[in-house]
Coordinates of C-alpha atoms in Angstrom, one line a residue:
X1 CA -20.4 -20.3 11.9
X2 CA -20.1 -19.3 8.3
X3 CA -21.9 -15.8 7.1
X4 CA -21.6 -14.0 3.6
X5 CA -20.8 -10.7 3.8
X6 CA -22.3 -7.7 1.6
X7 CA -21.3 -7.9 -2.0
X8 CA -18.4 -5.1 -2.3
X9 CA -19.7 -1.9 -5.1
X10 CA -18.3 1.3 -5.8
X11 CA -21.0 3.4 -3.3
X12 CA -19.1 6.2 -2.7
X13 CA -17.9 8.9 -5.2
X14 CA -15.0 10.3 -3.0
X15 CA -11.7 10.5 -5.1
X16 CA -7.8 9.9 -3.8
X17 CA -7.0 13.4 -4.0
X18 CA -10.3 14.3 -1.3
X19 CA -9.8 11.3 0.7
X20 CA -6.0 12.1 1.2
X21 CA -6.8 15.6 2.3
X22 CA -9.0 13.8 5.3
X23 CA -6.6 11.2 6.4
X24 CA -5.9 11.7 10.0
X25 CA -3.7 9.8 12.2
X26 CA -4.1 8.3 15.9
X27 CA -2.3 7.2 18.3
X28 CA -5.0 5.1 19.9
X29 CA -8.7 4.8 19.0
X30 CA -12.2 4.2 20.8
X31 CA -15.1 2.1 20.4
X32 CA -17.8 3.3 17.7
X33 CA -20.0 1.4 15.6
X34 CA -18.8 -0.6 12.7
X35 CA -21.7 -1.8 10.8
X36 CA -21.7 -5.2 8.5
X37 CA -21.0 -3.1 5.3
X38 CA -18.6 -1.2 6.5
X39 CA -16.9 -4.4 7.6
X40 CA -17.2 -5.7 4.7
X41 CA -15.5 -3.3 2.8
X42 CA -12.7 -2.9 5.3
X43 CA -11.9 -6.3 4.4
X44 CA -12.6 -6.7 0.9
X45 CA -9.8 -3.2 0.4
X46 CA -7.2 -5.6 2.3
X47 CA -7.4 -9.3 0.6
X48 CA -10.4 -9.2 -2.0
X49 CA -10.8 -10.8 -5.7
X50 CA -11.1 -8.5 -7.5
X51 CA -11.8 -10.3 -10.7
X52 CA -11.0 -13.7 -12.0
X53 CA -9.9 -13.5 -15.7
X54 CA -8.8 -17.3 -17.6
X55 CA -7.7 -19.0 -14.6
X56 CA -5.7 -15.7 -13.2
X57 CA -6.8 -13.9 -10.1
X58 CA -6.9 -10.5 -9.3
X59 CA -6.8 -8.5 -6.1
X60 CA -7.0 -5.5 -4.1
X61 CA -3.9 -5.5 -3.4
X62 CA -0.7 -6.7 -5.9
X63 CA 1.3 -9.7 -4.9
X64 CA 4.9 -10.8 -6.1
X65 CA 4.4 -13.7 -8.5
X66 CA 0.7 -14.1 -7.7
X67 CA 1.7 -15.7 -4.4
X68 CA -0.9 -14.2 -2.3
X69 CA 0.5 -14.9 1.1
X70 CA -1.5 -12.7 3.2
X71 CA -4.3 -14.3 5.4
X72 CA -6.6 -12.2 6.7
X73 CA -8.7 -12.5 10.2
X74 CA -10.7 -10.0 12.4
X75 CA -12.0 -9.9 15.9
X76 CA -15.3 -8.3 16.6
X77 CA -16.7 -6.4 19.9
X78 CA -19.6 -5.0 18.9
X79 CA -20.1 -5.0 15.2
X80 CA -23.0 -5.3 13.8
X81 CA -25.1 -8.4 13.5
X82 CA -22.1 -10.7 14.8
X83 CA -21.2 -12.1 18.2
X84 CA -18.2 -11.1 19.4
X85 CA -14.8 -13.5 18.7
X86 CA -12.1 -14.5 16.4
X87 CA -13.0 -14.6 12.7
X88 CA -11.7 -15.5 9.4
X89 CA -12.3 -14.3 5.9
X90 CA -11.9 -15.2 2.4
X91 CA -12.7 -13.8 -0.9
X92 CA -13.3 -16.5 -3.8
X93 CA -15.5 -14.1 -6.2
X94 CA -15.5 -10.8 -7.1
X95 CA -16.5 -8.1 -5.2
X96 CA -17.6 -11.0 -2.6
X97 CA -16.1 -11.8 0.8
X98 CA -17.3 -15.1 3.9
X99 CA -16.3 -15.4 7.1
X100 CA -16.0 -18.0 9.2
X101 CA -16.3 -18.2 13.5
X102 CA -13.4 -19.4 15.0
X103 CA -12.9 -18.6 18.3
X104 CA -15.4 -17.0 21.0
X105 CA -14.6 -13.9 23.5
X106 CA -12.0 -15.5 25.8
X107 CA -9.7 -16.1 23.0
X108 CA -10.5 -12.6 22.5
X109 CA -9.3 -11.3 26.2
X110 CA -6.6 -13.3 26.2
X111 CA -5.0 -11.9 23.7
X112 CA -5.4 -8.3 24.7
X113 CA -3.7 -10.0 27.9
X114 CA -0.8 -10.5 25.3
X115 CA -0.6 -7.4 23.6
X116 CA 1.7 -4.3 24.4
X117 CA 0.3 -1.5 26.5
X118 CA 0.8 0.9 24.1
X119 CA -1.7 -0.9 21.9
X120 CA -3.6 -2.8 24.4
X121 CA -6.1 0.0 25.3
X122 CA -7.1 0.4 21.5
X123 CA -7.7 -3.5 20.7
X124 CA -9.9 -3.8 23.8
X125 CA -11.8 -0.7 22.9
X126 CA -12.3 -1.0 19.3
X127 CA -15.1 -2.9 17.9
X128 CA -12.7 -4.1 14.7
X129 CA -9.3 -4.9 15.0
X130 CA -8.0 -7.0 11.5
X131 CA -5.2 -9.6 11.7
X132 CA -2.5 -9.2 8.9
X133 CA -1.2 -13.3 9.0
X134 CA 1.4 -13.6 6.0
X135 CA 2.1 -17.8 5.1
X136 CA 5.6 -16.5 4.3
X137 CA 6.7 -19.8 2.6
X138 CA 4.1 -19.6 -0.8
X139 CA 6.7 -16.2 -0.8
X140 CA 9.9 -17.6 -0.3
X141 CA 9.5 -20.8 -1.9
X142 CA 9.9 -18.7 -5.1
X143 CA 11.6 -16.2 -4.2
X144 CA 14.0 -17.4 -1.7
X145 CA 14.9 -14.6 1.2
X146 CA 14.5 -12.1 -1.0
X147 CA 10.3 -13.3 -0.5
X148 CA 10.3 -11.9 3.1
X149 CA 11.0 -8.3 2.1
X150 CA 7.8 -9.0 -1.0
X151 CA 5.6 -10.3 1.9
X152 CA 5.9 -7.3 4.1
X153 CA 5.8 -4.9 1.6
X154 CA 2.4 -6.4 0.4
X155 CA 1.5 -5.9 4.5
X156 CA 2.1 -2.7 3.6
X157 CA 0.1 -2.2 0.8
X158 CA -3.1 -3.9 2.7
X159 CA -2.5 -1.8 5.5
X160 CA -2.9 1.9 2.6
X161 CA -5.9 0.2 1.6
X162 CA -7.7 -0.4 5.0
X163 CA -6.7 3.1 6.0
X164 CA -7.8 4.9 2.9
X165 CA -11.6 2.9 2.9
X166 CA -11.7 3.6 6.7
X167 CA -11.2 7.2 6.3
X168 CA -13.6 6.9 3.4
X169 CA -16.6 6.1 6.0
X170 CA -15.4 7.9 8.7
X171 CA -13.5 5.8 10.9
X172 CA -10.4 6.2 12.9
X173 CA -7.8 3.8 12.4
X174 CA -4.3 2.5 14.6
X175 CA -2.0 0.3 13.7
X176 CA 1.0 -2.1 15.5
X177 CA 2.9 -4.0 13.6
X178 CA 4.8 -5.3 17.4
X179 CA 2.8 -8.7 17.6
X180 CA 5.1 -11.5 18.1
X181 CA 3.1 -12.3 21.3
X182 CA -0.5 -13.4 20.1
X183 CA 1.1 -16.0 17.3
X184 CA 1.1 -19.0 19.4
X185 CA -2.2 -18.6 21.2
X186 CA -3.9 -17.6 17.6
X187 CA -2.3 -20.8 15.9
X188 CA -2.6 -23.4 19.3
X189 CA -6.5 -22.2 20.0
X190 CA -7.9 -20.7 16.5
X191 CA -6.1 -22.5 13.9
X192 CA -4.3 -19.5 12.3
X193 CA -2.4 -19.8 9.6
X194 CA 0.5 -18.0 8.8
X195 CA 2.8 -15.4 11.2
X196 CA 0.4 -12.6 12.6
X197 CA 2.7 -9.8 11.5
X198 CA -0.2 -6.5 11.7
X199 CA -3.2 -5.6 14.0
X200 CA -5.0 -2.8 12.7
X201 CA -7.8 -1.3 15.2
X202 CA -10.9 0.9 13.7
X203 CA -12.7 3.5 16.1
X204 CA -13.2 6.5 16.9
X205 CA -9.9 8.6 17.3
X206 CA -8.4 9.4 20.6
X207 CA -5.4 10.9 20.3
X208 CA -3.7 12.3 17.1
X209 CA -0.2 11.8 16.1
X210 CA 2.4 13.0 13.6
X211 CA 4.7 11.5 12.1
X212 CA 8.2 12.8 11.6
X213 CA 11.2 12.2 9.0
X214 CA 13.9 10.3 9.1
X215 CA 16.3 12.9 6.7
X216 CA 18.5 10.2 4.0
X217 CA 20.6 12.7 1.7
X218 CA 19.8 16.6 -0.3
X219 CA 20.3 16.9 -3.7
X220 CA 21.3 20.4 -5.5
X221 CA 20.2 21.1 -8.7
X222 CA 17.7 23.4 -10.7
X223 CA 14.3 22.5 -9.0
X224 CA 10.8 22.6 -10.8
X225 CA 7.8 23.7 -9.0
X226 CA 4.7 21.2 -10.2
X227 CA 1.3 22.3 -11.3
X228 CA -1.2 21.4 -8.1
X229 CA -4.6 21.6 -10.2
X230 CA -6.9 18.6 -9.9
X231 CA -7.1 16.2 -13.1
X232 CA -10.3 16.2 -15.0
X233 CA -12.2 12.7 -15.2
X234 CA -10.1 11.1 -12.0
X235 CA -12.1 8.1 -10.7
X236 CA -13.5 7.3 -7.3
X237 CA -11.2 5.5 -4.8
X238 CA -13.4 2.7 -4.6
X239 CA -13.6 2.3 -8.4
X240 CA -9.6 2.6 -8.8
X241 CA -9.2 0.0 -6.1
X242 CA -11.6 -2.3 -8.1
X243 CA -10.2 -1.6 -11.6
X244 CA -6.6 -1.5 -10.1
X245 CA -3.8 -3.7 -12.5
X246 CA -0.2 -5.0 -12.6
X247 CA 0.2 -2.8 -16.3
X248 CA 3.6 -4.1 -18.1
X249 CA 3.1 -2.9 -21.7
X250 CA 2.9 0.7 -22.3
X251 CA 2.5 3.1 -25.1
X252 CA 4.6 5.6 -26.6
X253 CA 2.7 8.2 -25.9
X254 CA 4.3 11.1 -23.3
X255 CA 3.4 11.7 -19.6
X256 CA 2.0 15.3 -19.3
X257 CA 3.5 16.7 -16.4
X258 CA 0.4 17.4 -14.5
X259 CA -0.1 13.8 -14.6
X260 CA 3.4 13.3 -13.5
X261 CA 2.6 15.6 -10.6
X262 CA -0.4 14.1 -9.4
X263 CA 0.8 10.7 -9.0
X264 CA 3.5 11.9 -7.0
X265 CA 1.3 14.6 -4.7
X266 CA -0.9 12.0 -3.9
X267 CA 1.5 9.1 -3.3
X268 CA 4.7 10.9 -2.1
X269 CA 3.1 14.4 -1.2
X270 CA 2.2 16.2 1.6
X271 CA -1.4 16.8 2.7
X272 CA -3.1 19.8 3.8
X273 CA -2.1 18.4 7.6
X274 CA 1.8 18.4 6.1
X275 CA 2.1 14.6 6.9
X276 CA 2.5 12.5 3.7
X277 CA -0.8 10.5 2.8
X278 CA 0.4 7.2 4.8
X279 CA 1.3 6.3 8.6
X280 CA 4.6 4.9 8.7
X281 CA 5.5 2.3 10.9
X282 CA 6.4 3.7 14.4
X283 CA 5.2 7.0 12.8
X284 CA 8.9 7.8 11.9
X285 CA 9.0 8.0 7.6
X286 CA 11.9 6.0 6.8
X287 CA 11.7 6.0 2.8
X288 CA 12.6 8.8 0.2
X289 CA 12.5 8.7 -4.0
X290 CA 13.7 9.0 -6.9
X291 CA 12.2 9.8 -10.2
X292 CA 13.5 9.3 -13.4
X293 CA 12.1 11.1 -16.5
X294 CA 12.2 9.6 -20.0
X295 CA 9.0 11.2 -21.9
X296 CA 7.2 14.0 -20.0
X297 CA 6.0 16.9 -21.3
X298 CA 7.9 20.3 -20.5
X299 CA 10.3 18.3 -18.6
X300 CA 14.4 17.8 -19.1
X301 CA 15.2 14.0 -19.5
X302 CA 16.8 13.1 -16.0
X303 CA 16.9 11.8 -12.6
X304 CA 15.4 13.8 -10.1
X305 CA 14.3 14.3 -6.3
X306 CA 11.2 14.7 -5.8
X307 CA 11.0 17.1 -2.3
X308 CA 6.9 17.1 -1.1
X309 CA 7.2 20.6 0.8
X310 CA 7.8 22.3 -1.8
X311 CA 5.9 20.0 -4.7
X312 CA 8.5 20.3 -6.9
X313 CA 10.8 18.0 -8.2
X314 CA 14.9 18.7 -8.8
X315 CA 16.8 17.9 -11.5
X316 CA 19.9 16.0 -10.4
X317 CA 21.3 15.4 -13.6
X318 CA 20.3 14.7 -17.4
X319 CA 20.5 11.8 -19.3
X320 CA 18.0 8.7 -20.2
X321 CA 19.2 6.3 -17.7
X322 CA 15.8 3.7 -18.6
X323 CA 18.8 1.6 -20.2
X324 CA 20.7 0.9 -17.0
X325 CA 17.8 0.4 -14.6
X326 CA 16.5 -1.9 -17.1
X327 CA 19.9 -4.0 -17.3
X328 CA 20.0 -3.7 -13.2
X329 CA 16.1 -5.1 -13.2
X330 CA 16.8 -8.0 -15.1
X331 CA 15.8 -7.0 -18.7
X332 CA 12.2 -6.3 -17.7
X333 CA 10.9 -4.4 -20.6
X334 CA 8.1 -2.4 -19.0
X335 CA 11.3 0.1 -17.6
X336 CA 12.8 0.3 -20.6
X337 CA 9.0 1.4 -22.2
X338 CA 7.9 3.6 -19.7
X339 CA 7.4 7.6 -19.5
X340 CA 9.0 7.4 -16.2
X341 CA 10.5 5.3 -13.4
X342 CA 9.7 6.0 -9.7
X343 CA 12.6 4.3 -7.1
X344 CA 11.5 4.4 -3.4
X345 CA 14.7 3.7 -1.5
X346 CA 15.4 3.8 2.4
X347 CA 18.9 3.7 4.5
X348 CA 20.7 1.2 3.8
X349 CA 21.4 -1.6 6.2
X350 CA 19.2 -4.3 7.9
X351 CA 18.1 -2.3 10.6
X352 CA 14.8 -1.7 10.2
X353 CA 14.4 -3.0 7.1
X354 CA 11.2 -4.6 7.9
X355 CA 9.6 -1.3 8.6
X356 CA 11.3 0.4 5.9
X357 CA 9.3 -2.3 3.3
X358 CA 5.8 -1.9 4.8
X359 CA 6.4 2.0 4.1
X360 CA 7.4 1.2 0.9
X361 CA 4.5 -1.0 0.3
X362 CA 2.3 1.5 1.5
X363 CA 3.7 4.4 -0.8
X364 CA 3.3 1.6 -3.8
X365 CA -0.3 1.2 -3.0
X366 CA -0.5 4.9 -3.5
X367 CA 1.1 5.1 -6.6
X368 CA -1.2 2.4 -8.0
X369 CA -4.2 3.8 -7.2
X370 CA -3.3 7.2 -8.5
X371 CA -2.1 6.0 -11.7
X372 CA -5.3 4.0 -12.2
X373 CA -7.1 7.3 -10.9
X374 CA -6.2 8.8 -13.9
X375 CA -6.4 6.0 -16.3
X376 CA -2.3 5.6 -16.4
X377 CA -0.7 2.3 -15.5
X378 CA 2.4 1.1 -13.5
X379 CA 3.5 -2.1 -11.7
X380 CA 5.5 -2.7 -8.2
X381 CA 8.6 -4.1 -9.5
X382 CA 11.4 -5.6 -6.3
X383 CA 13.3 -7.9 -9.0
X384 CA 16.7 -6.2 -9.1
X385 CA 20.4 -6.5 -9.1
X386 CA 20.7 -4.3 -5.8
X387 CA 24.2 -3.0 -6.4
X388 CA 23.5 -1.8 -10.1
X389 CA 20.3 0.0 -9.4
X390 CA 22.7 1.8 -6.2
X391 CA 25.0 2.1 -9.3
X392 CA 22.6 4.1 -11.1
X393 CA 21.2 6.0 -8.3
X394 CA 24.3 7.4 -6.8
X395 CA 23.1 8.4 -3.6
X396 CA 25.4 7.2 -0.8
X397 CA 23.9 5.1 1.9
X398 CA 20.8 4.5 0.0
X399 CA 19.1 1.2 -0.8
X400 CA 16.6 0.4 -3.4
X401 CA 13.2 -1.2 -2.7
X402 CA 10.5 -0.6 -5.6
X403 CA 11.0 0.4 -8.8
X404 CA 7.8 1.6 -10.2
X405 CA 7.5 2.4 -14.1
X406 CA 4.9 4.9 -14.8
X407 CA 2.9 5.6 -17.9
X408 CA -0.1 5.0 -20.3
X409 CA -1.6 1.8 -21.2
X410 CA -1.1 -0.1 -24.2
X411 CA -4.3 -0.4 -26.2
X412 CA -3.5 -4.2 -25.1
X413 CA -3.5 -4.1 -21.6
X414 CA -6.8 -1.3 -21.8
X415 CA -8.5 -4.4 -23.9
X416 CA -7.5 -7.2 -21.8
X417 CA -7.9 -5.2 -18.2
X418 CA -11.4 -3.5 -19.6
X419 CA -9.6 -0.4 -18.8

């Protein structure tokens, strides 16, 4: 069976800022309706085209390399207008989504039967639970096994999205990412393609959670408290996740530091529930940041900590370091350009890793949508010489994962992108 789903629009005029100040999270979640549009947007925030521009795609969501290895299914009990079962869907057009049948309601017990207790309850309960299934060699084929940490960082930045237009319509939302199990039965009996890596269950919440920190390193050094006012003319969510770009040429024109401090409240922040605007894997936050200033306003050219309890951001020491994080980033131009450079880092080491780059992705997706919020630019940037960017960071025990130039539009990019 093959259905078209609601064309995608901007409907509601909720803004990041508001919708981050609602985001709760669950450990589990109960059945309540899902209707067809809600669905449809659900899936659209994950894997949509966004628009199609001279042969080149555009998504919801970024990719490395424009490798787009994320596949995207969904299994429905109860939603609206559809029989319950194993689904697929594609977006071809803009703003458009299909899916396609593949597999009825014994496929759909059976893998409950597979799944771990502690998320069994919620899949079974939940009248939408989306499959995250990664093809992880259209990744590594290009980018060797340096691909697998792009692929789960762009699981990441689906799973921000989902969240953010669940919340957006009122709907709870879980997440595992522990689903080794269902991979066979999926491929043998539905024809999945791809490694389910994510199950993400939508309902009504059951019982909240919290996450907590994982503490890296403290910095000492003279601290500046950010401005917390709202920035006039900020765009809806929905419309920043449509209009939302890959920007790699910049002006020279200076950040202001509320603009600064906005993108980093809403991505790296604390809400009014003191829980960053994300839910980490395992609900334990295992990545931290630092910012480097080049051309902001009111602000000392440096590297700095940003520290979300206290919204303020510490200067660890002066000095215009765009020159060595460009060399360590393989001469990409858009760090040297930019008003400032965000580095998300985690522990280093391979343990955890995984769940270390789906945070990250999520924290990416953030700073992309408020950047485009507010009509600024920035792209997710995981080319680097890992050992000079440590170099340049000098925090002990620290790896680097994104680097994330931040600033405004050229009048080139705003012309091509219709920003």
């Amino acid at each position: 069976m093959k259905m078209e789903l609601p064309v995608f629009t901007p409907e509601s005029e909720e803004t990041l800022s508001s919708l981050t100040s609602r985001l709760a999270f669950w450990r589990s979640v109960s059945y309540t309706e899902v209707s067809k549009d809600m669905l449809a947007r659900i899936l659209f925030s994950i894997n949509g085209v966004t628009r199609v521009t001279i042969g080149r795609v555009f998504k919801s969501i970024p990719s490395a390399g424009a490798t787009y290895p994320l596949e995207v299914y969904f299994v429905s009990q109860g939603i609206e207008s559809l029989e319950d079962g194993v689904y697929y869907y594609y977006s071809e057009h803009p703003g458009r989504g299909t899916i396609y049948r593949l597999a009825g309601r014994s496929l759909v017990t059976e893998m409950g039967n597979l799944l771990k207790d502690s998320f069994k309850e919620s899949f079974q309960e939940a009248a939408l639970t989306v499959i995250i299934s990664p093809v992880f060699s259209r990744t590594t084929s290009v980018y060797g096994e340096r691909g697998y940490h792009y692929v789960y960082m762009e699981v990441g930045h689906a799973i921000q999205n989902a969240c953010l237009e669940a919340t957006l319509y009122d709907l709870a939302f879980t997440y595992t990412l522990d689903v080794k199990n269902i991979g066979q039965v999926l491929s043998k009996k539905a024809g999945f393609k791809g490694t389910p890596v994510a199950l993400i269950s939508f309902g009504r919440g059951k019982e909240p959670v919290k996450p907590f920190p994982e503490p890296l390193f403290t910095v000492k050094g003279r601290e500046y408290v950010l401005p917390m006012f709202e920035i006039p003319g900020e765009k809806s969510f929905e419309e920043s996740l449509l209009a939302r770009r890959s920007i790699r040429n910049f002006s020279k024109d200076p950040l202001k530091v509320e603009e600064l401090a906005y993108i980093l409240r809403f991505s790296l922040g604390f809400t009014a529930k003191e829980t960053h605007p994300y839910l980490p894997p395992d609900n334990i936050y295992r990545t931290e940041n630092i910012v480097f200033v080049s051309n902001v306003e009111n602000l000392r050219v440096g590297k700095y900590h940003y520290d979300p309890t206290r919204h303020s951001i510490t200067l660890i020491s002066e000095g215009d370091y765009r020159g060595d994080l460009w060399m360590s980033a393989l001469m990409q131009n858009w760090i040297k350009d930019a008003s400032s450079n965000i580095v998300i880092v985690s522990k280093k080491g391979v343990r955890d890793r995984m769940l270390a780059d789906v945070e990250c992705g999520m924290v990416g997706e953030l700073i992309y949508l408020a950047a485009t919020s507010i009509g600024l630019g920035t792209v997710a940037i995981g080319a680097f010489i890992d050992r000079m960017v440590e170099k340049v960071l000098k925090i002990p025990g620290t790896q680097p994962l994104y680097i994330m130039p931040v600033s405004h539009p050229s009048g080139r990019e705003k012309r091509f992108f219709g920003l």
